[in-house]
PDB file of C-alpha atoms and ligand atoms in Angstrom:
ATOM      1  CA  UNK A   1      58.913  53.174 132.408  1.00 95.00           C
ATOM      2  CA  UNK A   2      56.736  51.833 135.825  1.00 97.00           C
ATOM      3  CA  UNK A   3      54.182  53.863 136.993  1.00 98.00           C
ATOM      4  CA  UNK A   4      52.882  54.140 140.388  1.00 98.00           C
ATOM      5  CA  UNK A   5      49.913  55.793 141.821  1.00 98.00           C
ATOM      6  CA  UNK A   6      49.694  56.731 145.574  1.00 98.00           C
ATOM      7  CA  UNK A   7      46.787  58.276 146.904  1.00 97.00           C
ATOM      8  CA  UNK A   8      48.310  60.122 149.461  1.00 97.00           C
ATOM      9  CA  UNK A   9      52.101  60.189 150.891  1.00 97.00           C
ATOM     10  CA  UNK A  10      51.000  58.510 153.821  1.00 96.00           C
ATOM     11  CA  UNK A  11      51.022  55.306 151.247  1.00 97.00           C
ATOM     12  CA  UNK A  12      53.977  55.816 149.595  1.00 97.00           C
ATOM     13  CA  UNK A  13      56.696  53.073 150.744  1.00 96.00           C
ATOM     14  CA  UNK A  14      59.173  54.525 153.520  1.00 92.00           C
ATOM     15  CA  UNK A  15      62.440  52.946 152.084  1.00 92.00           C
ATOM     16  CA  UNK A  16      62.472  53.728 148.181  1.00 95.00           C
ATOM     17  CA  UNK A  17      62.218  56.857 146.376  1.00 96.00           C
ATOM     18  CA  UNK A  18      61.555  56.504 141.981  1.00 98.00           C
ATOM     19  CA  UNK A  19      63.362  58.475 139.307  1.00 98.00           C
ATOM     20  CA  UNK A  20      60.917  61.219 138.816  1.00 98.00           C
ATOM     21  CA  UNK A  21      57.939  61.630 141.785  1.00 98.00           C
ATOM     22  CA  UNK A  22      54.773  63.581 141.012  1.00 98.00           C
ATOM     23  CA  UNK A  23      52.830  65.845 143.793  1.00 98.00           C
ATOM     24  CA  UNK A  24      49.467  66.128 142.783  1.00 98.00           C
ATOM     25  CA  UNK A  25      46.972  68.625 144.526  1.00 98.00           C
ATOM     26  CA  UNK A  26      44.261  69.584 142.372  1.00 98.00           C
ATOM     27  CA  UNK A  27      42.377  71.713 144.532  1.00 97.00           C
ATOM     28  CA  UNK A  28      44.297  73.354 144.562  1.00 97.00           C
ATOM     29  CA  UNK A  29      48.202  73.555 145.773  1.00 97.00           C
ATOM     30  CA  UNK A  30      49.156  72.277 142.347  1.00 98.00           C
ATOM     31  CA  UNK A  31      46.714  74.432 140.652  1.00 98.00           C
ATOM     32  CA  UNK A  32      48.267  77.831 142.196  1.00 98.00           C
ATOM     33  CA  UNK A  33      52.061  76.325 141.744  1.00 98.00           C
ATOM     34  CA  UNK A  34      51.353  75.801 138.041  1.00 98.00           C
ATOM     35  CA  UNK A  35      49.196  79.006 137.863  1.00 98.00           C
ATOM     36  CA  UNK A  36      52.064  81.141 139.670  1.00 98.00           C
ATOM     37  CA  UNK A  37      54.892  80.057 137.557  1.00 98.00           C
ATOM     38  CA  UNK A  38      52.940  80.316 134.102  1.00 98.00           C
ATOM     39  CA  UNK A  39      52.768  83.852 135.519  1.00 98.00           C
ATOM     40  CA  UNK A  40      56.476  84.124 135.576  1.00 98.00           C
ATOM     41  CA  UNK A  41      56.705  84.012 139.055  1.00 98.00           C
ATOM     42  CA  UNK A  42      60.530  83.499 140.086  1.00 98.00           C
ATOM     43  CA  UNK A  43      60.024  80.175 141.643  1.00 98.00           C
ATOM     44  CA  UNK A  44      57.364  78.726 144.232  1.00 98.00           C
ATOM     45  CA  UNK A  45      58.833  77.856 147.880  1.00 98.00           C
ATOM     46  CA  UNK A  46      56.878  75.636 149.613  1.00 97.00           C
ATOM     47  CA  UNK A  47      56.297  74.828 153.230  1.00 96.00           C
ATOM     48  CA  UNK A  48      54.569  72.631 155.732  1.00 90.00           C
ATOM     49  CA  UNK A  49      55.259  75.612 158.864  1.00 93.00           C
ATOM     50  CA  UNK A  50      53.890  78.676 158.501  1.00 96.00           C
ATOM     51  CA  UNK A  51      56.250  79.581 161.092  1.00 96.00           C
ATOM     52  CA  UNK A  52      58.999  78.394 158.287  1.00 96.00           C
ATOM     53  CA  UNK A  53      57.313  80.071 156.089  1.00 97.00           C
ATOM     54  CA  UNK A  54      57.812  83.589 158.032  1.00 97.00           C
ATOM     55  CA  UNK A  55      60.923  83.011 159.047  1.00 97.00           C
ATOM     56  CA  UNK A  56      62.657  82.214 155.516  1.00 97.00           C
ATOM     57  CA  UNK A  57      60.649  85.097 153.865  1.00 97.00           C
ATOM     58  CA  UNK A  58      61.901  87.264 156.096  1.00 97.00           C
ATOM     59  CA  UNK A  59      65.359  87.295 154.390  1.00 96.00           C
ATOM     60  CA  UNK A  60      63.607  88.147 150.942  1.00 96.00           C
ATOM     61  CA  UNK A  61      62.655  91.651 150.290  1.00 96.00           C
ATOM     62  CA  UNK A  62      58.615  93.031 150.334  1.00 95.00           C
ATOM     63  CA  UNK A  63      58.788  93.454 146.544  1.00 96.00           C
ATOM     64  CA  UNK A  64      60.142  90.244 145.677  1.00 97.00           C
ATOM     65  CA  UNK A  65      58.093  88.225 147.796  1.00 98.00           C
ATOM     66  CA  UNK A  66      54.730  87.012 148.680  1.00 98.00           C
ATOM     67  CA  UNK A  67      53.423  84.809 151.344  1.00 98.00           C
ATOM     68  CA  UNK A  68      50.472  82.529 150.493  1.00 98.00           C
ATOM     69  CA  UNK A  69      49.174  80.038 153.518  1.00 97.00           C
ATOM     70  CA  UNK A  70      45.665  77.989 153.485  1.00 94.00           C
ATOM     71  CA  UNK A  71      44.465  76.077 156.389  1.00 94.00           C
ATOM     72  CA  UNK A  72      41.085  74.853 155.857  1.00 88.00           C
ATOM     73  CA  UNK A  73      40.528  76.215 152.843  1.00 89.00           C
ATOM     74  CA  UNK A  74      40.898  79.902 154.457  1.00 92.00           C
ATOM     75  CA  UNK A  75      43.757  82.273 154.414  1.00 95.00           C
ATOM     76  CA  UNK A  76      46.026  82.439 157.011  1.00 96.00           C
ATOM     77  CA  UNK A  77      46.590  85.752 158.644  1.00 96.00           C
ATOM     78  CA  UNK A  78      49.206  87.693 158.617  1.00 94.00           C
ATOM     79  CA  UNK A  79      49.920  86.015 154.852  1.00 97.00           C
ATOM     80  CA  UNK A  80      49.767  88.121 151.751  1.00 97.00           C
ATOM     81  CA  UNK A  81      47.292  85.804 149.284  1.00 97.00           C
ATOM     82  CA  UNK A  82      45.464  82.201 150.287  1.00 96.00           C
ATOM     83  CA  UNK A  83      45.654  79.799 147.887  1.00 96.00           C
ATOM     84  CA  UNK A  84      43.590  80.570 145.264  1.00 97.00           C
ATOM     85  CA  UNK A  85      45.044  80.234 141.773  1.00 98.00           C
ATOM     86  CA  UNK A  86      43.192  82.613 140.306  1.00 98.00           C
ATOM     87  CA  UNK A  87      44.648  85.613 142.708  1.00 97.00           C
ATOM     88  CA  UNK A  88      48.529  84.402 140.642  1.00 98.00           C
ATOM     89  CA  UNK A  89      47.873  86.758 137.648  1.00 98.00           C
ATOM     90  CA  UNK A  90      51.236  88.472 136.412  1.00 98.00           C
ATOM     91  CA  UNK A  91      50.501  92.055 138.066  1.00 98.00           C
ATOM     92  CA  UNK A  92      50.869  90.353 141.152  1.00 97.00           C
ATOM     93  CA  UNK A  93      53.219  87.450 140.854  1.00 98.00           C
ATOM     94  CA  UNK A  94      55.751  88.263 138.241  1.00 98.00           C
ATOM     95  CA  UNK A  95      59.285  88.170 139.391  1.00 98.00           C
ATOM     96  CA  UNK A  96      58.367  87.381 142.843  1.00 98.00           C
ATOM     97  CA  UNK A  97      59.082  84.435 144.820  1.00 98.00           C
ATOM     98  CA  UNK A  98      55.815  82.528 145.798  1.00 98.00           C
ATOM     99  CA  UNK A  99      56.387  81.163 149.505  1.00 98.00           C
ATOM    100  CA  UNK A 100      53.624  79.025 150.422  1.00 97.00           C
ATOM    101  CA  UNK A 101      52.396  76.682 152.858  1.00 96.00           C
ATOM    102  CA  UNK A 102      48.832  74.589 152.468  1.00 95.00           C
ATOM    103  CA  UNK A 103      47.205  71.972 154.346  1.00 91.00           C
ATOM    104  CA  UNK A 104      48.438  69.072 152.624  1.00 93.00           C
ATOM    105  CA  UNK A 105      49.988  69.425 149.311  1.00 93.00           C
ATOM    106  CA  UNK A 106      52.962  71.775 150.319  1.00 90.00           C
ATOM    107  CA  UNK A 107      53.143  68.320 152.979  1.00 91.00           C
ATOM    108  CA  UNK A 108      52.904  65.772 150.315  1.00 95.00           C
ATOM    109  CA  UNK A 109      55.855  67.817 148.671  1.00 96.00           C
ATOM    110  CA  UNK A 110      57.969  67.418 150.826  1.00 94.00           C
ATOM    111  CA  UNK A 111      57.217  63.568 151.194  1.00 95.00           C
ATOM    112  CA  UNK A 112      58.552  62.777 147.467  1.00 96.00           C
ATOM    113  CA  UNK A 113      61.432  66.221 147.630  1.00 96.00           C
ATOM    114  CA  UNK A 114      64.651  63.879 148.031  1.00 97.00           C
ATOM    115  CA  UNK A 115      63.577  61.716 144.800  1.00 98.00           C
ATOM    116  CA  UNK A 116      65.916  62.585 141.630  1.00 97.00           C
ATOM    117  CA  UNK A 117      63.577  64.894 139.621  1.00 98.00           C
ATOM    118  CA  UNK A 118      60.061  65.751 141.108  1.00 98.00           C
ATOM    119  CA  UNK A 119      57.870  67.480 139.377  1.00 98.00           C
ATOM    120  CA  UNK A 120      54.062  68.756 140.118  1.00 98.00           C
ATOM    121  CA  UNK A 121      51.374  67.686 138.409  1.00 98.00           C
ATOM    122  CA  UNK A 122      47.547  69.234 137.876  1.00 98.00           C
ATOM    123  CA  UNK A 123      44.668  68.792 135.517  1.00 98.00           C
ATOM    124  CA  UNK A 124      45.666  72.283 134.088  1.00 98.00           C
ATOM    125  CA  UNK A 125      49.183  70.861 132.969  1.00 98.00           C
ATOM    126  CA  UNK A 126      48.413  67.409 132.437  1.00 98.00           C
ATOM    127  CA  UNK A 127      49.717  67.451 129.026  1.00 98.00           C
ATOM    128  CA  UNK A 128      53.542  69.480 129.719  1.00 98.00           C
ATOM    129  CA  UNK A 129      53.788  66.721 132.673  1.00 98.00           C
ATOM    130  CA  UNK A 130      53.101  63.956 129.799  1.00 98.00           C
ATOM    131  CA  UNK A 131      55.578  65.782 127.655  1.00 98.00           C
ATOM    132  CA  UNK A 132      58.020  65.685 129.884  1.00 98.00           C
ATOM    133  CA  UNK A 133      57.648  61.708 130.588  1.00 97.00           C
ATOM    134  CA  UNK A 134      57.684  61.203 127.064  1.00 96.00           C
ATOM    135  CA  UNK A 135      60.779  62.980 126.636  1.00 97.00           C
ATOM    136  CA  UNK A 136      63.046  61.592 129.648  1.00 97.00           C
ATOM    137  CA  UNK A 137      61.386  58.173 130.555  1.00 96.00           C
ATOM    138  CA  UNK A 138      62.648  57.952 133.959  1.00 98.00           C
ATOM    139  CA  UNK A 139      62.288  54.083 134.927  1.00 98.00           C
ATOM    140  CA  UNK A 140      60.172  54.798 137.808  1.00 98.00           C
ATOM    141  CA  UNK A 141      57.598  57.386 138.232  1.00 98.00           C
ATOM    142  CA  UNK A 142      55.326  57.929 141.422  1.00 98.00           C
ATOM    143  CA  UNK A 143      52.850  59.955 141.080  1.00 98.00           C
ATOM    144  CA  UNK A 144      51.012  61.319 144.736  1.00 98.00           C
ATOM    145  CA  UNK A 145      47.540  62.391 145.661  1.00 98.00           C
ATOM    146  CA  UNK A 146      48.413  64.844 148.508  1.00 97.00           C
ATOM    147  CA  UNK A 147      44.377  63.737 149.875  1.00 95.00           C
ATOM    148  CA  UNK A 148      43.052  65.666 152.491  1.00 94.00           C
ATOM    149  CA  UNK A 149      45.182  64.760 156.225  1.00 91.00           C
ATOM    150  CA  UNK A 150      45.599  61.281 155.092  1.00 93.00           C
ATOM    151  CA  UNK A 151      42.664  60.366 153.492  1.00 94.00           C
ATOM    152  CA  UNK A 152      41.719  59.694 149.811  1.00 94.00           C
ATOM    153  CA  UNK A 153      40.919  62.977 147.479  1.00 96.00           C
ATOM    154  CA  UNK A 154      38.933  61.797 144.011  1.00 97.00           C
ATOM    155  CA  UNK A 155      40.322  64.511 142.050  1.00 98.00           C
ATOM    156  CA  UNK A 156      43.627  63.864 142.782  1.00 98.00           C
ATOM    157  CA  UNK A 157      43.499  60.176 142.036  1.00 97.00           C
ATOM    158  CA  UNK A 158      41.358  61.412 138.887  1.00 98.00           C
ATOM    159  CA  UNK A 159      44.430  63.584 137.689  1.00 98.00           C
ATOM    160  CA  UNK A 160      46.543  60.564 138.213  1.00 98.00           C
ATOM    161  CA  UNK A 161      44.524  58.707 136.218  1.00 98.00           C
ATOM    162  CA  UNK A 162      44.308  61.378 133.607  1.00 98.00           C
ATOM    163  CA  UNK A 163      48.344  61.726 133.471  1.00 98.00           C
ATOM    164  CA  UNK A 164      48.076  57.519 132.550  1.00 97.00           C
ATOM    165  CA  UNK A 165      45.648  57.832 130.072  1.00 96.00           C
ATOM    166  CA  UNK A 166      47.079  60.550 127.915  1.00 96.00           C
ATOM    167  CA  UNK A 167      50.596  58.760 128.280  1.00 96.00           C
ATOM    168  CA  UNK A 168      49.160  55.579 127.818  1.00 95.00           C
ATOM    169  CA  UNK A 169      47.730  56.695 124.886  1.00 93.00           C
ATOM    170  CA  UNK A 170      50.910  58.193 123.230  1.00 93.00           C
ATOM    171  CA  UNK A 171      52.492  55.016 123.505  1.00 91.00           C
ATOM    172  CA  UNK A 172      50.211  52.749 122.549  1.00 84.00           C
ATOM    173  CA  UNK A 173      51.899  52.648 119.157  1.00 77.00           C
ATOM    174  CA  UNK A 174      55.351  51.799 120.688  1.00 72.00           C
ATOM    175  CA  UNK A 175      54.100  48.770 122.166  1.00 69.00           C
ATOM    176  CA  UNK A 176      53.457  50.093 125.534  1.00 73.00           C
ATOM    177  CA  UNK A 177      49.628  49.181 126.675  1.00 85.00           C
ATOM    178  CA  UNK A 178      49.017  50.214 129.915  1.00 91.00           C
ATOM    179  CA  UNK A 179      49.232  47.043 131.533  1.00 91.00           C
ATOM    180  CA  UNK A 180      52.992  47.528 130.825  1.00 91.00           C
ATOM    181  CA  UNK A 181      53.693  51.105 132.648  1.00 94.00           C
ATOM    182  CA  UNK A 182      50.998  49.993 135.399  1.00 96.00           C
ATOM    183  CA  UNK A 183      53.388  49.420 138.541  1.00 97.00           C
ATOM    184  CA  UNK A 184      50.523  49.020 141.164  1.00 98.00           C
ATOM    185  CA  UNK A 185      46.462  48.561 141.131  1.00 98.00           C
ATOM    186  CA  UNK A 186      45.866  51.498 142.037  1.00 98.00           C
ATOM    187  CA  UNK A 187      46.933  52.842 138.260  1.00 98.00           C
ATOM    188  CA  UNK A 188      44.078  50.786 137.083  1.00 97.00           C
ATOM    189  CA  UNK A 189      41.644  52.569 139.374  1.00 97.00           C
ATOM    190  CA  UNK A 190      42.915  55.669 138.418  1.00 98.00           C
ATOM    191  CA  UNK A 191      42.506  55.009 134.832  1.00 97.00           C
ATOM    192  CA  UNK A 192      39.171  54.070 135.334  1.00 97.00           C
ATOM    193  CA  UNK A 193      37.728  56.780 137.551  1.00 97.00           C
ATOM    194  CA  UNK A 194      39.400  59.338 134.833  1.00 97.00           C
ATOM    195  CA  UNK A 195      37.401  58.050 131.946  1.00 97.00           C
ATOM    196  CA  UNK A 196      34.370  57.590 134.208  1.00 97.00           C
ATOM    197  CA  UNK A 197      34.444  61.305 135.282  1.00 97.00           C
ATOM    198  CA  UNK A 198      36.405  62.508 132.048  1.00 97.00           C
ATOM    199  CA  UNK A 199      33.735  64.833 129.992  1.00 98.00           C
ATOM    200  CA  UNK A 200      32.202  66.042 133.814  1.00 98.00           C
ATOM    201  CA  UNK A 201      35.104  67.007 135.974  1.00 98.00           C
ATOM    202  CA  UNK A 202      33.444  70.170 137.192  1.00 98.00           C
ATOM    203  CA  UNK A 203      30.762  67.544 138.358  1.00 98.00           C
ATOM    204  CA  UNK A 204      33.338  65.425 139.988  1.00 97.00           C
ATOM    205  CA  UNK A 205      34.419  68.657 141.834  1.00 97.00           C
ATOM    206  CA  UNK A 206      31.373  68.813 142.917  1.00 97.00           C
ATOM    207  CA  UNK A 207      31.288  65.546 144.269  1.00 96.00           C
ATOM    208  CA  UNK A 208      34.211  65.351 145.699  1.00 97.00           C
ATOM    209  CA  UNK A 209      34.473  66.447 149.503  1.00 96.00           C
ATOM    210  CA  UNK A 210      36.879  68.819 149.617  1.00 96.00           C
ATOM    211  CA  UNK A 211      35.039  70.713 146.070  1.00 97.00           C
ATOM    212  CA  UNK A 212      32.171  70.744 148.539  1.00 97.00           C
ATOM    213  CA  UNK A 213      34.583  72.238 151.472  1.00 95.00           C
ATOM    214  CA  UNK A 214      35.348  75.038 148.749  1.00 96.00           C
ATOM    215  CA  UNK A 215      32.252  75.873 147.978  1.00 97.00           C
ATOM    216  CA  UNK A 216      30.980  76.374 151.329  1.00 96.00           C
ATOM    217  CA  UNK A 217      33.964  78.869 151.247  1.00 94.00           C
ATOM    218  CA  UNK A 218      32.493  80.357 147.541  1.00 95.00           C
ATOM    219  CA  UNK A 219      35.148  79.270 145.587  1.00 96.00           C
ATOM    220  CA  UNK A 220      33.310  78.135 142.926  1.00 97.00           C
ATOM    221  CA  UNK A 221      34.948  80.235 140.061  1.00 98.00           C
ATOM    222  CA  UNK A 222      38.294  77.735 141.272  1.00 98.00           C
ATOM    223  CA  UNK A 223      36.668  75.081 140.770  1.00 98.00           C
ATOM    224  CA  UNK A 224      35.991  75.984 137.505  1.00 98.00           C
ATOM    225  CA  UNK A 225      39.446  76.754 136.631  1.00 98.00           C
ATOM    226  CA  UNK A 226      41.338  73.879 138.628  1.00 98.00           C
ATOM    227  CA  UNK A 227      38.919  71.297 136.659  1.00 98.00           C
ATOM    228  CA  UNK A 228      40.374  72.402 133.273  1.00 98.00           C
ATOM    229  CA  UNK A 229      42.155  70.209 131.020  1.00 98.00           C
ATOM    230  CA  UNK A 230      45.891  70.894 129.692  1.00 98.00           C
ATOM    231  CA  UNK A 231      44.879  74.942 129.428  1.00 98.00           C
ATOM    232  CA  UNK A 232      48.769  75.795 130.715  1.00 98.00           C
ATOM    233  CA  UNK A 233      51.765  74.683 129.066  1.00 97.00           C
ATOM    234  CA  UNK A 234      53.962  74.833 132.212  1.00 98.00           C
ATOM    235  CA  UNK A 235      55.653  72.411 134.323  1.00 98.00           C
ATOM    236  CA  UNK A 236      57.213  73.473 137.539  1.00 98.00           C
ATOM    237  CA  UNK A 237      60.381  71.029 138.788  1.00 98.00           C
ATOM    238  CA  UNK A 238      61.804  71.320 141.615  1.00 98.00           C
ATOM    239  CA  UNK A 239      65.594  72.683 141.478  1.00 97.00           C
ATOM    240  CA  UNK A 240      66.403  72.628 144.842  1.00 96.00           C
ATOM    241  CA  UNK A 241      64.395  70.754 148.257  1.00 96.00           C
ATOM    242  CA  UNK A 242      61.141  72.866 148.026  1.00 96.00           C
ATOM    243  CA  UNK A 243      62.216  75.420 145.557  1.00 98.00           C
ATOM    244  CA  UNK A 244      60.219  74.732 142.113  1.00 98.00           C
ATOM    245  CA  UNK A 245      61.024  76.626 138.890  1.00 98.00           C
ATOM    246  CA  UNK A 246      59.455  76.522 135.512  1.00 98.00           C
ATOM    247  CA  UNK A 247      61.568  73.960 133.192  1.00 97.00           C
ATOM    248  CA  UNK A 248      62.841  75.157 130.234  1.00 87.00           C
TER     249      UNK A 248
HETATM  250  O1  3SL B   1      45.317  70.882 151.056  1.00 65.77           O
HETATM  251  C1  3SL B   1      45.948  71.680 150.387  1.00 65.77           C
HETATM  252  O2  3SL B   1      47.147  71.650 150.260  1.00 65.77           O
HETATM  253  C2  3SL B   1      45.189  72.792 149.700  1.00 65.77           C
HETATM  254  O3  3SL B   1      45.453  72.814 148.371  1.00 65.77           O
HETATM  255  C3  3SL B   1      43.826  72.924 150.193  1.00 65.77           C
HETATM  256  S1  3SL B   1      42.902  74.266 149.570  1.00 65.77           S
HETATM  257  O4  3SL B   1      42.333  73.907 148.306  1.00 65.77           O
HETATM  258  O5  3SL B   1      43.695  75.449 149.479  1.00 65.77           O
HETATM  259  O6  3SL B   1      41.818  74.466 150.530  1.00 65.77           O
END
């Protein structure tokens, strides 16, 4: 297994795709998909149009849909929920299809949505995305910071690095140091800024510039929640281009 770190699609190479890609938005697309599903949503659609967005939930009945959209942070109008994970509880979500369309990671989605398996990836469900790399080893794996409109995001590249670390760690005793997964520098960075920030990762929300854009917005109490470690044991997959499901 290779493993590459991006730190947003923009960097990704334009002629290859890997075995299994990774979209990571910690604050906080990746947070809600996880957060949605582990609430037995049917699946989670996502979009970069909210005009797409409209138009495809249209064909889906009120009751089995809802319509989340975030530019900026805000809600968009006219949409149902923003995209707060902590508004996905089960009274709301549960057998619903989540359509949704954010300012980047719903974008960096659709980047990586031709690749063989992707899968989405936040610090809430670090450990089922682990699980599921030590289970399948795909030979290449990408995992990619959706940033913020092309520019770097330290949580996401934190997650990545926390992803490496735990797997790097549960293969140690195979013979697999990280210096053999590590496809690209930036996995070393990663690495490195995730044991750096590991025991403070509220702090490093707090840091980081878009923590700061949510909390201008008061969305402290998702910080809080996005900069858990491994507290869901879900991992969405995609089953179909922008349609991801809980995997069995
Ligand atoms: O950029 C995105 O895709 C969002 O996750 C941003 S926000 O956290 O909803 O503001």
């Amino acid at each position: 297994m290779k493993l590459f770190t991006f730190h947003t699609p923009e960097l990704t190479p334009a002629e290859s795709l890997p075995d299994c890609a990774i979209a990571v938005d910690v604050l906080r697309a990746t947070s809600t998909i996880a957060t949605a599903l582990a609430a037995n949503a049917e699946a989670v659609q996502v979009f970069s149009s909210i005009e797409q967005l409209m138009q495809t939930s249209e064909q889906w009945s009120p009751d089995k849909r809802l319509r989340a959209g975030e530019r900026g942070g805000a809600k968009v109008p006219g949409c149902d929920l923003g995209n707060s994970p902590l508004d996905c509880t089960p009274d709301v979500v549960e057998g619903r299809r989540l359509f949704i369309s954010t300012t980047n990671g719903t974008r960096c989605l659709e980047r990586i949505q031709a690749a063989e398996t992707v899968l989405t990836a936040a610090l809430i469900n670090r450990s089922a995305v682990v699980n599921y790399l030590l289970r399948y080893r795909p030979a290449t794996v990408w995992i990619v910071g959706s940033g913020w409109e092309g520019n770097f995001s330290l949580e996401d590249t934190v997650c990545a690095g926390a992803i490496v670390h735990q797997l790097a760690a549960r293969l140690a005793g195979d013979g697999h140091p990280l210096e053999a997964l590590a496809g690209n520098d930036e996995v070393f960075g990663a690495v490195a800024l995730y044991t750096q920030w590991q025991n403070n990762l509220l702090g490093l929300m707090h840091h980081a510039s878009h923590g700061q854009r949510l909390l201008r917005l008061d969305c402290h109490d998702d910080l809080k929640y996005c900069a858990q470690t491994d507290s869901l044991n879900v991992l969405p997959i995609q089953k179909e281009p922008g349609v991801l499901v809980k995997a069995e």
